[in-house]
Coordinates of C-alpha atoms in Angstrom, one line a residue:
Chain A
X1 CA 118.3 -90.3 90.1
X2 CA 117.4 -88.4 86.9
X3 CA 118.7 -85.2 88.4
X4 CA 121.6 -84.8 90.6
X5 CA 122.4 -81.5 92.5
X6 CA 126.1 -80.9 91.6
X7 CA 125.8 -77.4 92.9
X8 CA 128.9 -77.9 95.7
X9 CA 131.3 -79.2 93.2
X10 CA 130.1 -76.1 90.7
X11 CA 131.1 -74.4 93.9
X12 CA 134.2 -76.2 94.4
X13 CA 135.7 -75.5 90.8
X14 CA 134.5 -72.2 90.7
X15 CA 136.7 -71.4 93.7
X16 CA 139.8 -73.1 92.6
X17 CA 139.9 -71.2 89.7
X18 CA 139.3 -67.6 91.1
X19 CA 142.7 -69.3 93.3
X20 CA 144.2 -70.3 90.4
X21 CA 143.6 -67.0 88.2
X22 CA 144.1 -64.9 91.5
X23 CA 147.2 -66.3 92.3
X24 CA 149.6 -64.8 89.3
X25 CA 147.7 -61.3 89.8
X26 CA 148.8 -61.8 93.7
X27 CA 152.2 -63.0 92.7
X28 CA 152.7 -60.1 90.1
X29 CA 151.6 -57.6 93.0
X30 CA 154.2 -59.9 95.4
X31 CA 156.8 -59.0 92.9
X32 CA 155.7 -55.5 92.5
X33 CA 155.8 -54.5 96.0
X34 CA 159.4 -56.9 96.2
X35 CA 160.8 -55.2 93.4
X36 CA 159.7 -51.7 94.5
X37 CA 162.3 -51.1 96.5
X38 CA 164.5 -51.5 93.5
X39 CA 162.8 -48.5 92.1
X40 CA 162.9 -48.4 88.4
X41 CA 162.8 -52.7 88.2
X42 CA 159.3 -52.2 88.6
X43 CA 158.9 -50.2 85.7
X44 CA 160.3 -52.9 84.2
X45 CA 157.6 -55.6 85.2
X46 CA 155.0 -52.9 84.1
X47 CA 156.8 -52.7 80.6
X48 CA 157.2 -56.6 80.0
X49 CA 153.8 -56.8 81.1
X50 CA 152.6 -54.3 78.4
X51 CA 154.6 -55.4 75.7
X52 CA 153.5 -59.2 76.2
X53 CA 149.5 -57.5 76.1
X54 CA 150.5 -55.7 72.3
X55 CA 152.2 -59.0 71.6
X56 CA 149.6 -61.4 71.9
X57 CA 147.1 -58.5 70.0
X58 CA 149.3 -58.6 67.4
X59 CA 149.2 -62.8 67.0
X60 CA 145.7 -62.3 67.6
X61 CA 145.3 -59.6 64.5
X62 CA 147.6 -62.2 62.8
X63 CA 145.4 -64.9 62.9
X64 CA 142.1 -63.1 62.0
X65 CA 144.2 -61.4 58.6
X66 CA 145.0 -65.3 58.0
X67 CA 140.9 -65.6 58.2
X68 CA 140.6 -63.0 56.1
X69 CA 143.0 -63.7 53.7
X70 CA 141.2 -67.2 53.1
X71 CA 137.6 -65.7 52.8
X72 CA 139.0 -62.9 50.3
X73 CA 141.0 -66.0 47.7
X74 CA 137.7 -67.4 47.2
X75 CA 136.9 -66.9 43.4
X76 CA 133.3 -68.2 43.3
X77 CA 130.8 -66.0 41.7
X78 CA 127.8 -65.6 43.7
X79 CA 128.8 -67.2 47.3
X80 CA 130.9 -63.8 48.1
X81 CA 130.0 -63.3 51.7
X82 CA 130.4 -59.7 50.9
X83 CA 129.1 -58.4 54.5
X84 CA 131.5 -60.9 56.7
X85 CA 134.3 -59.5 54.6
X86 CA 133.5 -56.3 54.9
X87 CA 133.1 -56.6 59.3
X88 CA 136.1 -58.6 59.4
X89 CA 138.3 -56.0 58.1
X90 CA 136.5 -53.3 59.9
X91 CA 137.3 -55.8 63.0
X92 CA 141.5 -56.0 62.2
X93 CA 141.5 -52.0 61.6
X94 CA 140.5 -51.3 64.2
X95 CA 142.8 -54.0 66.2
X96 CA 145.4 -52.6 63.6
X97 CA 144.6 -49.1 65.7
X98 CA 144.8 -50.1 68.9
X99 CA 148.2 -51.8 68.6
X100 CA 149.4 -48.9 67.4
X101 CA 147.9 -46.5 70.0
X102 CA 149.3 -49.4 72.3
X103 CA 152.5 -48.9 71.3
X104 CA 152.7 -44.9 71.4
X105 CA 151.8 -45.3 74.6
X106 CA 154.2 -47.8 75.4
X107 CA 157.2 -45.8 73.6
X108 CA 156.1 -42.5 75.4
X109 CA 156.2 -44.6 78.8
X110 CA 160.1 -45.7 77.7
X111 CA 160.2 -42.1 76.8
X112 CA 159.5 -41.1 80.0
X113 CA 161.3 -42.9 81.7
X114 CA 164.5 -42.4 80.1
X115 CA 163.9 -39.0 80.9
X116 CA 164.2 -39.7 84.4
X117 CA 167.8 -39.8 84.7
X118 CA 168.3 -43.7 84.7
X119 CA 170.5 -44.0 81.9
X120 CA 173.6 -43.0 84.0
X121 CA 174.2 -46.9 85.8
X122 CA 174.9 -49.6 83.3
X123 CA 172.3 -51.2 84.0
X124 CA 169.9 -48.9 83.3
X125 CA 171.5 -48.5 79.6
X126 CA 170.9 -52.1 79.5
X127 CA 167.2 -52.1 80.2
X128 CA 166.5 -48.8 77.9
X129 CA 168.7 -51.1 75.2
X130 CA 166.4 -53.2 75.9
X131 CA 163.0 -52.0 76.1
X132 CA 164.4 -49.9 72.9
X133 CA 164.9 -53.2 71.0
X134 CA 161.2 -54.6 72.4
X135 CA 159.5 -51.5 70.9
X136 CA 161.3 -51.7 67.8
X137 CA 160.4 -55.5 67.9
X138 CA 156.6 -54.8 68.2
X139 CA 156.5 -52.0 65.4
X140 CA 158.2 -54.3 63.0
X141 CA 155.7 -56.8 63.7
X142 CA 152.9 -54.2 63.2
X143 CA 154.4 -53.4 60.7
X144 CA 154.1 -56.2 58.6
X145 CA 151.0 -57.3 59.8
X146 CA 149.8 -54.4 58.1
X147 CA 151.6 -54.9 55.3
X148 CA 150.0 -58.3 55.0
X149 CA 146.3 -56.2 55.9
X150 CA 147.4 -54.0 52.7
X151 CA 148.7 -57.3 50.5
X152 CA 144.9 -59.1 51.3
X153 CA 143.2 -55.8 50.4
X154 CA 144.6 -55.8 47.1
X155 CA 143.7 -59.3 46.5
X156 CA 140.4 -58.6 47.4
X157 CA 140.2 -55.6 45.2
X158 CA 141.9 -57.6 42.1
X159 CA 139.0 -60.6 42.6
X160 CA 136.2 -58.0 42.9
X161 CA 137.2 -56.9 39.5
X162 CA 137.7 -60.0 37.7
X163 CA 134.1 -61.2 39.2
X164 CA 132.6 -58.0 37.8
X165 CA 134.0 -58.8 34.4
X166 CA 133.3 -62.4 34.8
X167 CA 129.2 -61.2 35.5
X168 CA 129.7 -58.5 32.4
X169 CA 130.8 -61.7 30.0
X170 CA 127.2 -63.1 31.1
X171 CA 125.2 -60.3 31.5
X172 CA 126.6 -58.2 29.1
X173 CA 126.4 -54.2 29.2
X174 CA 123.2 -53.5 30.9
X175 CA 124.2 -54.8 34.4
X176 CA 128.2 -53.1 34.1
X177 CA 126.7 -49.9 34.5
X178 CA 124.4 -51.3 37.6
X179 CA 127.5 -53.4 38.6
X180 CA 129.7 -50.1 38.6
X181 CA 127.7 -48.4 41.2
X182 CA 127.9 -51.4 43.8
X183 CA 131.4 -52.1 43.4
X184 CA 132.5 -48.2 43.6
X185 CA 131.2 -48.2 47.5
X186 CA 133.6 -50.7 47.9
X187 CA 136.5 -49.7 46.1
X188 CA 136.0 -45.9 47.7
X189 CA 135.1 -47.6 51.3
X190 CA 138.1 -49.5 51.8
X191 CA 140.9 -46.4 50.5
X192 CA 138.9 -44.5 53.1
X193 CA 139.2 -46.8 55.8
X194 CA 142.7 -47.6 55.2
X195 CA 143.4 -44.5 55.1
X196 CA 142.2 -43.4 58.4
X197 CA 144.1 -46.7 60.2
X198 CA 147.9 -45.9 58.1
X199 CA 147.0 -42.6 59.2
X200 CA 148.2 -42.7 62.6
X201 CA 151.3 -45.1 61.5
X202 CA 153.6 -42.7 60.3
X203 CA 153.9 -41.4 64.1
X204 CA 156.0 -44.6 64.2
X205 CA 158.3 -43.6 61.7
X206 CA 158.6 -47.3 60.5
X207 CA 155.2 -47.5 58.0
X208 CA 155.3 -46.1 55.1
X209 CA 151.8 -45.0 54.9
X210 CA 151.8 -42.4 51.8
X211 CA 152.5 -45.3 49.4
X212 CA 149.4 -47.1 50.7
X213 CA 147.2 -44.0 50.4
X214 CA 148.3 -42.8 46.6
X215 CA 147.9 -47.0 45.6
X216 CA 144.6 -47.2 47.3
X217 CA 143.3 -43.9 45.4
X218 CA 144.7 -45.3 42.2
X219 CA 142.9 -48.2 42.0
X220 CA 139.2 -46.1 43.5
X221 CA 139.9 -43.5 40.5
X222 CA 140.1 -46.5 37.8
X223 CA 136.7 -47.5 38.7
X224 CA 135.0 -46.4 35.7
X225 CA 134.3 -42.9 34.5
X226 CA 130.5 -42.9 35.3
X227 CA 130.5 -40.0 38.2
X228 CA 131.8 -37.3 36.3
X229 CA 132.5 -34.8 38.9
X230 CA 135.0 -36.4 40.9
X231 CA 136.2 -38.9 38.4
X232 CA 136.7 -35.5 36.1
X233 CA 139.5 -34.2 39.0
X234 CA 140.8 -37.8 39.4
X235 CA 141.5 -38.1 35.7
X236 CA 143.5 -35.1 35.4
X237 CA 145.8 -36.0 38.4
X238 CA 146.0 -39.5 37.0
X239 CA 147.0 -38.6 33.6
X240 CA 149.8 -36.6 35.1
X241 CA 150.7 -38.7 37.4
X242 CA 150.6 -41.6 35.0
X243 CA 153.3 -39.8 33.1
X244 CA 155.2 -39.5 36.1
X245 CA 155.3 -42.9 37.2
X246 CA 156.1 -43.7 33.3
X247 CA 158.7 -41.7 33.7
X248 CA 159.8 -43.0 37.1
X249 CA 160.0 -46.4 35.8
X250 CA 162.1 -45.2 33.2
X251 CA 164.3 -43.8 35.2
X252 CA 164.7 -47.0 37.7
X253 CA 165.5 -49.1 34.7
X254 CA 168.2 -46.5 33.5
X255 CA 169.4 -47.2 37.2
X256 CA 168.9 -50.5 37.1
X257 CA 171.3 -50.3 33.6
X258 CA 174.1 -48.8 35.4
X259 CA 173.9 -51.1 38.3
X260 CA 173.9 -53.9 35.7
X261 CA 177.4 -52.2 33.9
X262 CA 179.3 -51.5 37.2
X263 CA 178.5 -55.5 38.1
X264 CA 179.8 -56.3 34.8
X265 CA 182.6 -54.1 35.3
X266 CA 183.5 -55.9 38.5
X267 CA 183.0 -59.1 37.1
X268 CA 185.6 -58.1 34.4
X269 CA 187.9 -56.7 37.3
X270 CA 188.0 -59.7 38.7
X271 CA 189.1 -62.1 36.0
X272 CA 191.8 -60.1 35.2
X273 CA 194.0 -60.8 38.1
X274 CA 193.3 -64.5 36.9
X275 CA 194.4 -63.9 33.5
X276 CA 197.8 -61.8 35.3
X277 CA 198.3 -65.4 37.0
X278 CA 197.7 -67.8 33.5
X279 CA 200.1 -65.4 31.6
X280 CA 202.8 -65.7 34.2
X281 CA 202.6 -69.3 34.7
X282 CA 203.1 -69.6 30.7
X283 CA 206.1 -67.4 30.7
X284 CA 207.6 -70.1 33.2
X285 CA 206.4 -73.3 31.3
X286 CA 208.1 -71.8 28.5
X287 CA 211.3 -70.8 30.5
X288 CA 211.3 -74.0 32.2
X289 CA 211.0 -76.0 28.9
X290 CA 213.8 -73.4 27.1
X291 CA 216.1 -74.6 29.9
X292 CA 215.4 -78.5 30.0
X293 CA 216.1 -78.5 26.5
X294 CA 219.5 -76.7 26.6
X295 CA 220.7 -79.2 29.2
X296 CA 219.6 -81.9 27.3
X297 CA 222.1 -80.1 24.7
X298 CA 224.1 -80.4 26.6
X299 CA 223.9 -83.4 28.0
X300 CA 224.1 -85.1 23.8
X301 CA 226.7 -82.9 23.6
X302 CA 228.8 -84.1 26.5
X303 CA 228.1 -87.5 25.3
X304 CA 228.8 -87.5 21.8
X305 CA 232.1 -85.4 22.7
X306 CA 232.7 -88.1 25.7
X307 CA 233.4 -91.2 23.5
X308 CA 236.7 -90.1 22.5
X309 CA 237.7 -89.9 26.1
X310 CA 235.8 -93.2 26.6
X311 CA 238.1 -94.8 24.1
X312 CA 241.2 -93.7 25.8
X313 CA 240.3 -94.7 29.2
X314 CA 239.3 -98.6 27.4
X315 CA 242.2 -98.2 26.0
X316 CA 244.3 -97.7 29.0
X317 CA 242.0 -100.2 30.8
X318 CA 242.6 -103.3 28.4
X319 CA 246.7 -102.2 28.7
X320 CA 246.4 -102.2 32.2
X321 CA 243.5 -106.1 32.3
X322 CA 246.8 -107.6 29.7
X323 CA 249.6 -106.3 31.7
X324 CA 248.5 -109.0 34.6
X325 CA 248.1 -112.0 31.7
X326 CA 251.9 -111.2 31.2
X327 CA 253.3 -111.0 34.3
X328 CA 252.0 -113.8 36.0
X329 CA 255.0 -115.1 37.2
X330 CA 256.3 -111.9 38.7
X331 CA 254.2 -111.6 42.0
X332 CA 255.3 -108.5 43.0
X333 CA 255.2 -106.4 40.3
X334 CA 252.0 -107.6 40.3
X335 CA 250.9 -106.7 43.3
X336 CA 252.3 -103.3 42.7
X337 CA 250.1 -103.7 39.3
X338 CA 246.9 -104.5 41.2
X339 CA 247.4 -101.9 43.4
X340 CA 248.1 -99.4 40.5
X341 CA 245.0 -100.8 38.7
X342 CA 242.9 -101.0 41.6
X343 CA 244.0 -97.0 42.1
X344 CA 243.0 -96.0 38.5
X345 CA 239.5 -97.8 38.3
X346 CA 239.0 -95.8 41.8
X347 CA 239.8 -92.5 40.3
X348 CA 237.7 -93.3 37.1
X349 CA 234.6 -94.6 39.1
X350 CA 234.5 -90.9 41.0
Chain B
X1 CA 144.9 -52.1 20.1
X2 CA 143.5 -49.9 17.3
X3 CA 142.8 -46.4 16.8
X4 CA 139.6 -45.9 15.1
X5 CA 139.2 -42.3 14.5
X6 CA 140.6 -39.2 15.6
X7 CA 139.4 -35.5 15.1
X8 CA 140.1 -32.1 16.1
X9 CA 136.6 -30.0 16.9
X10 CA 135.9 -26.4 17.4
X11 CA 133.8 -26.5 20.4
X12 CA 133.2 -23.3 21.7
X13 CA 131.5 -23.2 24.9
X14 CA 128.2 -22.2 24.6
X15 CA 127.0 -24.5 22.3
X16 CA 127.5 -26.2 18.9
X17 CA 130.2 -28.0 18.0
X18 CA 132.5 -28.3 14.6
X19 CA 134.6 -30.9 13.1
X20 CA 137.9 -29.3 12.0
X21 CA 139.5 -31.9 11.1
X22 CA 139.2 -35.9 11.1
X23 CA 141.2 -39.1 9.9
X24 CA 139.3 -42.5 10.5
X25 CA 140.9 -45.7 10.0
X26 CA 137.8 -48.4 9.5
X27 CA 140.1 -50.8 7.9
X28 CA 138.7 -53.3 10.4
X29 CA 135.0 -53.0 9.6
X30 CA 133.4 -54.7 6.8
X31 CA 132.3 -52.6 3.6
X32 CA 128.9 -52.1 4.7
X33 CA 129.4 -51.1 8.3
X34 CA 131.7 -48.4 7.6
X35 CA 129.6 -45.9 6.4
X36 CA 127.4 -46.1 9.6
X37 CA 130.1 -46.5 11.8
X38 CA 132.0 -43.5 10.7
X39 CA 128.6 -41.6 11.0
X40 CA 128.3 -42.9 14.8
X41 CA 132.8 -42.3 15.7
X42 CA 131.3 -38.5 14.6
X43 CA 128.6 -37.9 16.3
X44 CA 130.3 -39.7 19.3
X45 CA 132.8 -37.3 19.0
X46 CA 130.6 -34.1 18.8
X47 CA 128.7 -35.5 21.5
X48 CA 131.6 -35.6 23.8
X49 CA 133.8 -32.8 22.6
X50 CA 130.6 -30.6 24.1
X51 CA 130.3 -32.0 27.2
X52 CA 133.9 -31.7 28.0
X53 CA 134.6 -28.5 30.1
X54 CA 137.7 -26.4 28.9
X55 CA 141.2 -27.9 29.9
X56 CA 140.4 -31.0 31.4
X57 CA 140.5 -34.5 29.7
X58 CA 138.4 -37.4 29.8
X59 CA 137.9 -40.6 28.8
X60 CA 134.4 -42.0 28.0
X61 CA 133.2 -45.8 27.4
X62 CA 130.7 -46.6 24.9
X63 CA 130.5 -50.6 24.1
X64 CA 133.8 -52.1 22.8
X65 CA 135.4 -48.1 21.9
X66 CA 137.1 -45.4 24.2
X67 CA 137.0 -42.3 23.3
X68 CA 139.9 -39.9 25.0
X69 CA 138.7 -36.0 25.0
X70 CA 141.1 -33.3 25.4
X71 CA 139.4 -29.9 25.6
X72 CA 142.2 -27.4 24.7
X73 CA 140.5 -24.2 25.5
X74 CA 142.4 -21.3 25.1
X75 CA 141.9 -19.2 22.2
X76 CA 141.5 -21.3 19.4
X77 CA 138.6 -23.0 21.9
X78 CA 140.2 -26.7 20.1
X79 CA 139.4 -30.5 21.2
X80 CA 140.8 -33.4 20.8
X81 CA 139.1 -36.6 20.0
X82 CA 140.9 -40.1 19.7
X83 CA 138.3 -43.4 19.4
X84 CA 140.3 -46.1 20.3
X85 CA 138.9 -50.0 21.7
X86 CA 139.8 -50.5 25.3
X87 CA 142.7 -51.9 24.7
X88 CA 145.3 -49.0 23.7
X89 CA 146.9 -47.7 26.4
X90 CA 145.4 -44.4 28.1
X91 CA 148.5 -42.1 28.6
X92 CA 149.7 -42.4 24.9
X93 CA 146.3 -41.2 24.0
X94 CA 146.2 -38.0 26.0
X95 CA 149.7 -37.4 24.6
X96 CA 148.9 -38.2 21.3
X97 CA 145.7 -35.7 21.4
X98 CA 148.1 -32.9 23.2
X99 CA 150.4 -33.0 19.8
X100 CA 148.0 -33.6 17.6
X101 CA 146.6 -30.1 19.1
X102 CA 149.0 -28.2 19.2
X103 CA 150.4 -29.0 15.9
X104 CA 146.5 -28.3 14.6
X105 CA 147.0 -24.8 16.3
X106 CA 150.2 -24.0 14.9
X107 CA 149.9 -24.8 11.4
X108 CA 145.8 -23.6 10.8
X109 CA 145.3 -20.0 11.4
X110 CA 142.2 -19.1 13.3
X111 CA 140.6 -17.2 10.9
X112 CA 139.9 -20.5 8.5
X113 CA 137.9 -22.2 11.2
X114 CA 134.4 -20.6 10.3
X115 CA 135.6 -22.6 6.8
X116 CA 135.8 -25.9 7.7
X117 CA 135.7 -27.9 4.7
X118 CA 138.9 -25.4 3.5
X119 CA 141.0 -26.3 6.3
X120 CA 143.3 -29.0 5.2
X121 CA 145.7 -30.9 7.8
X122 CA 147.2 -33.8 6.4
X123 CA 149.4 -34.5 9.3
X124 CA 146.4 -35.7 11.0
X125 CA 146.6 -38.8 8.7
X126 CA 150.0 -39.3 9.4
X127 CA 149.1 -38.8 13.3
X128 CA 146.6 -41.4 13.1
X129 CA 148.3 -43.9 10.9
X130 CA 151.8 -43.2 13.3
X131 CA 150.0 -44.2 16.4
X132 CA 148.0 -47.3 15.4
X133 CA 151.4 -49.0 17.2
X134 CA 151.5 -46.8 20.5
X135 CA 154.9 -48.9 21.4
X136 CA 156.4 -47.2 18.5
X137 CA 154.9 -43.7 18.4
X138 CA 155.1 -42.3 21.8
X139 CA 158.3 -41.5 23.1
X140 CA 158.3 -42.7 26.2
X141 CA 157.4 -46.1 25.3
X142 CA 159.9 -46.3 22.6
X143 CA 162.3 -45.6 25.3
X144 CA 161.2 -47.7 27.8
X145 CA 161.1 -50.5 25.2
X146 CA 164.5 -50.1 24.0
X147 CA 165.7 -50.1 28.2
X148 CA 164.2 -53.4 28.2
X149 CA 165.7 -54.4 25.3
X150 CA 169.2 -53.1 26.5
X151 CA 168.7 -55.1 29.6
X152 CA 167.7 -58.4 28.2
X153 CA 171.3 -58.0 26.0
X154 CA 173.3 -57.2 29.6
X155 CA 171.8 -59.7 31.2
X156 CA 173.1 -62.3 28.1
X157 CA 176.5 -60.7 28.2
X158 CA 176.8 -61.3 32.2
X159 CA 176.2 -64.5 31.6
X160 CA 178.9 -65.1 28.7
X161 CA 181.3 -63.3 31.2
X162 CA 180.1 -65.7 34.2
X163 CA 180.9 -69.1 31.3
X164 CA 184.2 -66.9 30.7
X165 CA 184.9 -67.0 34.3
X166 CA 184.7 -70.8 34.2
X167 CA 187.0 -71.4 31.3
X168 CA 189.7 -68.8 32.8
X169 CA 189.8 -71.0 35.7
X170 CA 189.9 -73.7 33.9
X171 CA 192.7 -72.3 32.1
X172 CA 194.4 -71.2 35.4
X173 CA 194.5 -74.7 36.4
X174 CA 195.8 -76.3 33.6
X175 CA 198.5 -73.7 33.0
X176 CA 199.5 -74.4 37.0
X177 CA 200.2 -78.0 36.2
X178 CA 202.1 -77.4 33.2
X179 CA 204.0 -74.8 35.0
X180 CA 204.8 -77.8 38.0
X181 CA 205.5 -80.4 35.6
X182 CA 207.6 -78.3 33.2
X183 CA 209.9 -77.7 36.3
X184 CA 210.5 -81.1 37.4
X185 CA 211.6 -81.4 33.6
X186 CA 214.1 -79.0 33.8
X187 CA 215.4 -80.5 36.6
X188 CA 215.4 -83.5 35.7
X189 CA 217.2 -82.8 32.9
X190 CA 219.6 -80.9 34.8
X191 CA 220.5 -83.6 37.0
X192 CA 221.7 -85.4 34.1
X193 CA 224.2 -83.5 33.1
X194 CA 225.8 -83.0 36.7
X195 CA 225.5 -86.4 37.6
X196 CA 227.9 -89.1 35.4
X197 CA 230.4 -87.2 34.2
X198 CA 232.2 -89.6 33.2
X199 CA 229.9 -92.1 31.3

């Protein structure tokens, strides 16, 4: 059969699915109507459920800034892909602004529930600890996946460049005036969009979206000084606020200086409780070896001095070893001799 | 980085344009080009002082050279022109044309500038001959060179003090074993002497 009706097993899987997807929405309502006796635990369902939607928005922005990263390292002069580039980071701003709408709304929901009343039971400190730390979690994250947004912006700006120069090397000054005009949309297109997403960051507090703008602006204004008007204004800000950041960086590195002087100051601090330590155990080596060498004095003193008294007590010893020879015969007298001898070596030997 | 010319102009606003005062350092150019290419770094310099409105500074791009205009204003209705190539840095410049001013207005009264060729301002020379090395000349460079410099010497003297660090414990070590065995030499010793006393 060249055609075969499948249509009741189309059926079939169609129906377990809608069972299968149906079936954690009914179990999620199960819990919520369980749990709502409990009262504030179902709030809590609601907020894991809303945190887990920002989090997997934010792996998903992830992913496409790790696509976009790739498409913006690629250094070829002519194969640019300009208008892809351009809709993918229109794409992740505006994910980029959603998460971040997501997450006022999330943090205005912990908001208002904290200002309930719940925070009385330990429990509930808990679960505002909690939900606390999980908003604090997903801002971070945000966070630096716009930092990362911001990093392959840059990057895309610094290649832009070096393929305009690369095209001036060949097509020498004709085109860089042509070449300014297309690049400058760019260049003023993305501080302007960027500057509309950071701008609803710093409700969160954790962004630090003035940086970004003032960066983004420097790099639009250093576009060439073709449009006079604007690039007039631009040019007297940036040569005062080129001195100022010359000056800044002076200042850090002053900073920087003293930083370096109170770490070598500590380092100095340190080795001098070892050099306390070496200078006392030098003083004892040299008490120690003072003293060993007066009792060796004294030692070749009582030994030189000694020999006299060593003479006398041979002396007295070869008396006492001939005295025996002699008196052989007398027994007693030589046992009283033994004994004497016997008591005089004992009092010499102790 | 060179500078190639520099030039103070009267440029009142309605119209034509004077050179005050100029210094041009051609050194690199060969013989022949330097008489057209000093023609062109004036003209340029007309050309721009005029089209500067008063008080605000700009920088124009013209082939390889930069030229930095600073249109005074005020009374004196002075500006600054510095032709550099598009190396030198761009804040020096401003800064260099904002003394170079000021020191124009303080030293030539106003009444000599319908005279130009009278007008004479050697420090303009000195100015342009000074700032050939930016590094050197402006002050905030020179500082933030000598920092640098400063740092790289800390950083070679933290290093001797980390090596000094080593030998002191080195040092410590050794001096802790010739402490231990000093001691049991002493004793040693002095366990002779209480030992035999007889022999």
């Amino acid at each position: 059969m060249p055609v075969q009706d499948r249509t009741n097993e189309f059926r079939a899987c169609v129906e377990s699915i809608r069972t299968r997807s149906s079936l954690p929405a009914r179990g999620s309502d199960a819990k919520q109507r369980l749990l709502q006796s409990h009262g504030k635990s179902g709030g809590k369902s609601d907020f894991s459920r809303m945190a887990a939607g920002i989090g997997k928005d934010i792996s998903s922005t992830n992913l496409k800034l790790g696509k976009l990263a790739q498409l913006a390292k690629r250094k070829t002069l002519f194969d640019d892909r300009p208008v892809e580039i351009s809709e993918l980071t229109f794409i992740i701003k505006q994910d980029i602004a959603n998460i971040n709408k997501q997450i006022a709304g999330l943090q205005s929901y912990v908001k208002q529930r904290n200002a309930q009343g719940n925070s009385n039971s330990p429990e509930g400190k808990q679960i505002d600890e909690h939900n606390h730390n999980v908003v604090m979690l997903l801002q971070s994250k945000l966070a630096n996946t716009s930092m990362g947004f911001k990093d392959v912006l840059e990057i895309r700006t610094q290649n832009m460049k070096e393929s305009k120069d690369r095209t001036e090397q060949f097509m020498f000054s004709t085109a860089s005036a042509a070449n300014q005009a297309p690049s400058n949309p760019m260049g003023d297109g993305s501080p302007r969009l960027n500057s509309k997403g950071k701008g609803r960051a710093p409700q969160n507090g954790d962004i630090l979206a003035l940086n970004l703008d003032s960066a983004e602006e420097g790099t639009a204004s250093e576009n060439g000084g073709a449009f006079q008007q604007m690039q007039l204004v631009e040019q007297q800000d940036s040569y005062i606020q080129s001195r100022s950041t010359a000056i800044e960086s002076i200042e850090s590195t002053i900073a920087e200086l003293g930083q370096i002087f109170t770490q070598l100051a500590t380092m100095v601090a340190e080795q001098r409780e070892t050099v306390q330590r070496i200078d006392a155990d030098t003083i004892d080596i040299a008490s120690n070896v003072s003293g060993a060498q007066r009792e060796l004095l004294k030692y070749y003193a009582s030994i030189s001095s000694n020999r006299w008294l060593m003479l006398k007590v041979f002396g007295v010893l070869i008396v006492f070893v001939s005295d025996p020879f002699r008196s052989l015969c007398r027994v007693r007298e030589a046992d009283i001799t033994n004994a004497r001898l016997q008591f005089l070596i004992f009092i010499l030997v102790s | 980085m060179k500078v190639y010319s520099l030039s103070v102009i009267l440029a009142p606003p309605n119209g034509t344009s004077t050179v005050l005062s100029a210094a041009s350092d051609l050194s690199s150019f060969s013989f022949y080009q330097k008489g057209s290419v000093g023609e062109f770094m004036s003209f340029f310099s007309k050309t721009v002082a005029e089209r500067t409105p008063q008080t605000q500074r700009q920088s124009v791009q013209e082939n390889n050279y930069t030229a930095h205009v600073y249109n005074r204003g005020g009374a004196e209705q002075l500006v600054g022109v510095i032709i550099t190539d598009q190396e030198y840095p761009v804040r020096p410049a401003f800064s260099l044309l904002t003394k170079v001013l000021d020191d124009f207005a303080s030293k030539v009264s106003q009444s000599s500038y319908s005279n130009p060729s009278a007008i004479s301002f050697p420090e303009i020379n000195t100015y342009i001959q000074k700032y050939q090395d930016p590094r050197q000349a402006d002050a905030i460079m020179k500082v933030q060179q000598e920092l640098d410099e400063t740092k790289i010497v800390l950083h070679k003297t933290i290093e001797s003090v980390l090596q000094r660090g080593e030998k002191l414990d080195n040092l410590v070590e050794r001096s802790n074993a010739l402490s231990m065995q000093s001691k049991a030499f002493y004793k040693t010793a002095k366990k002779q002497n209480s030992c035999c006393v007889i022999m």
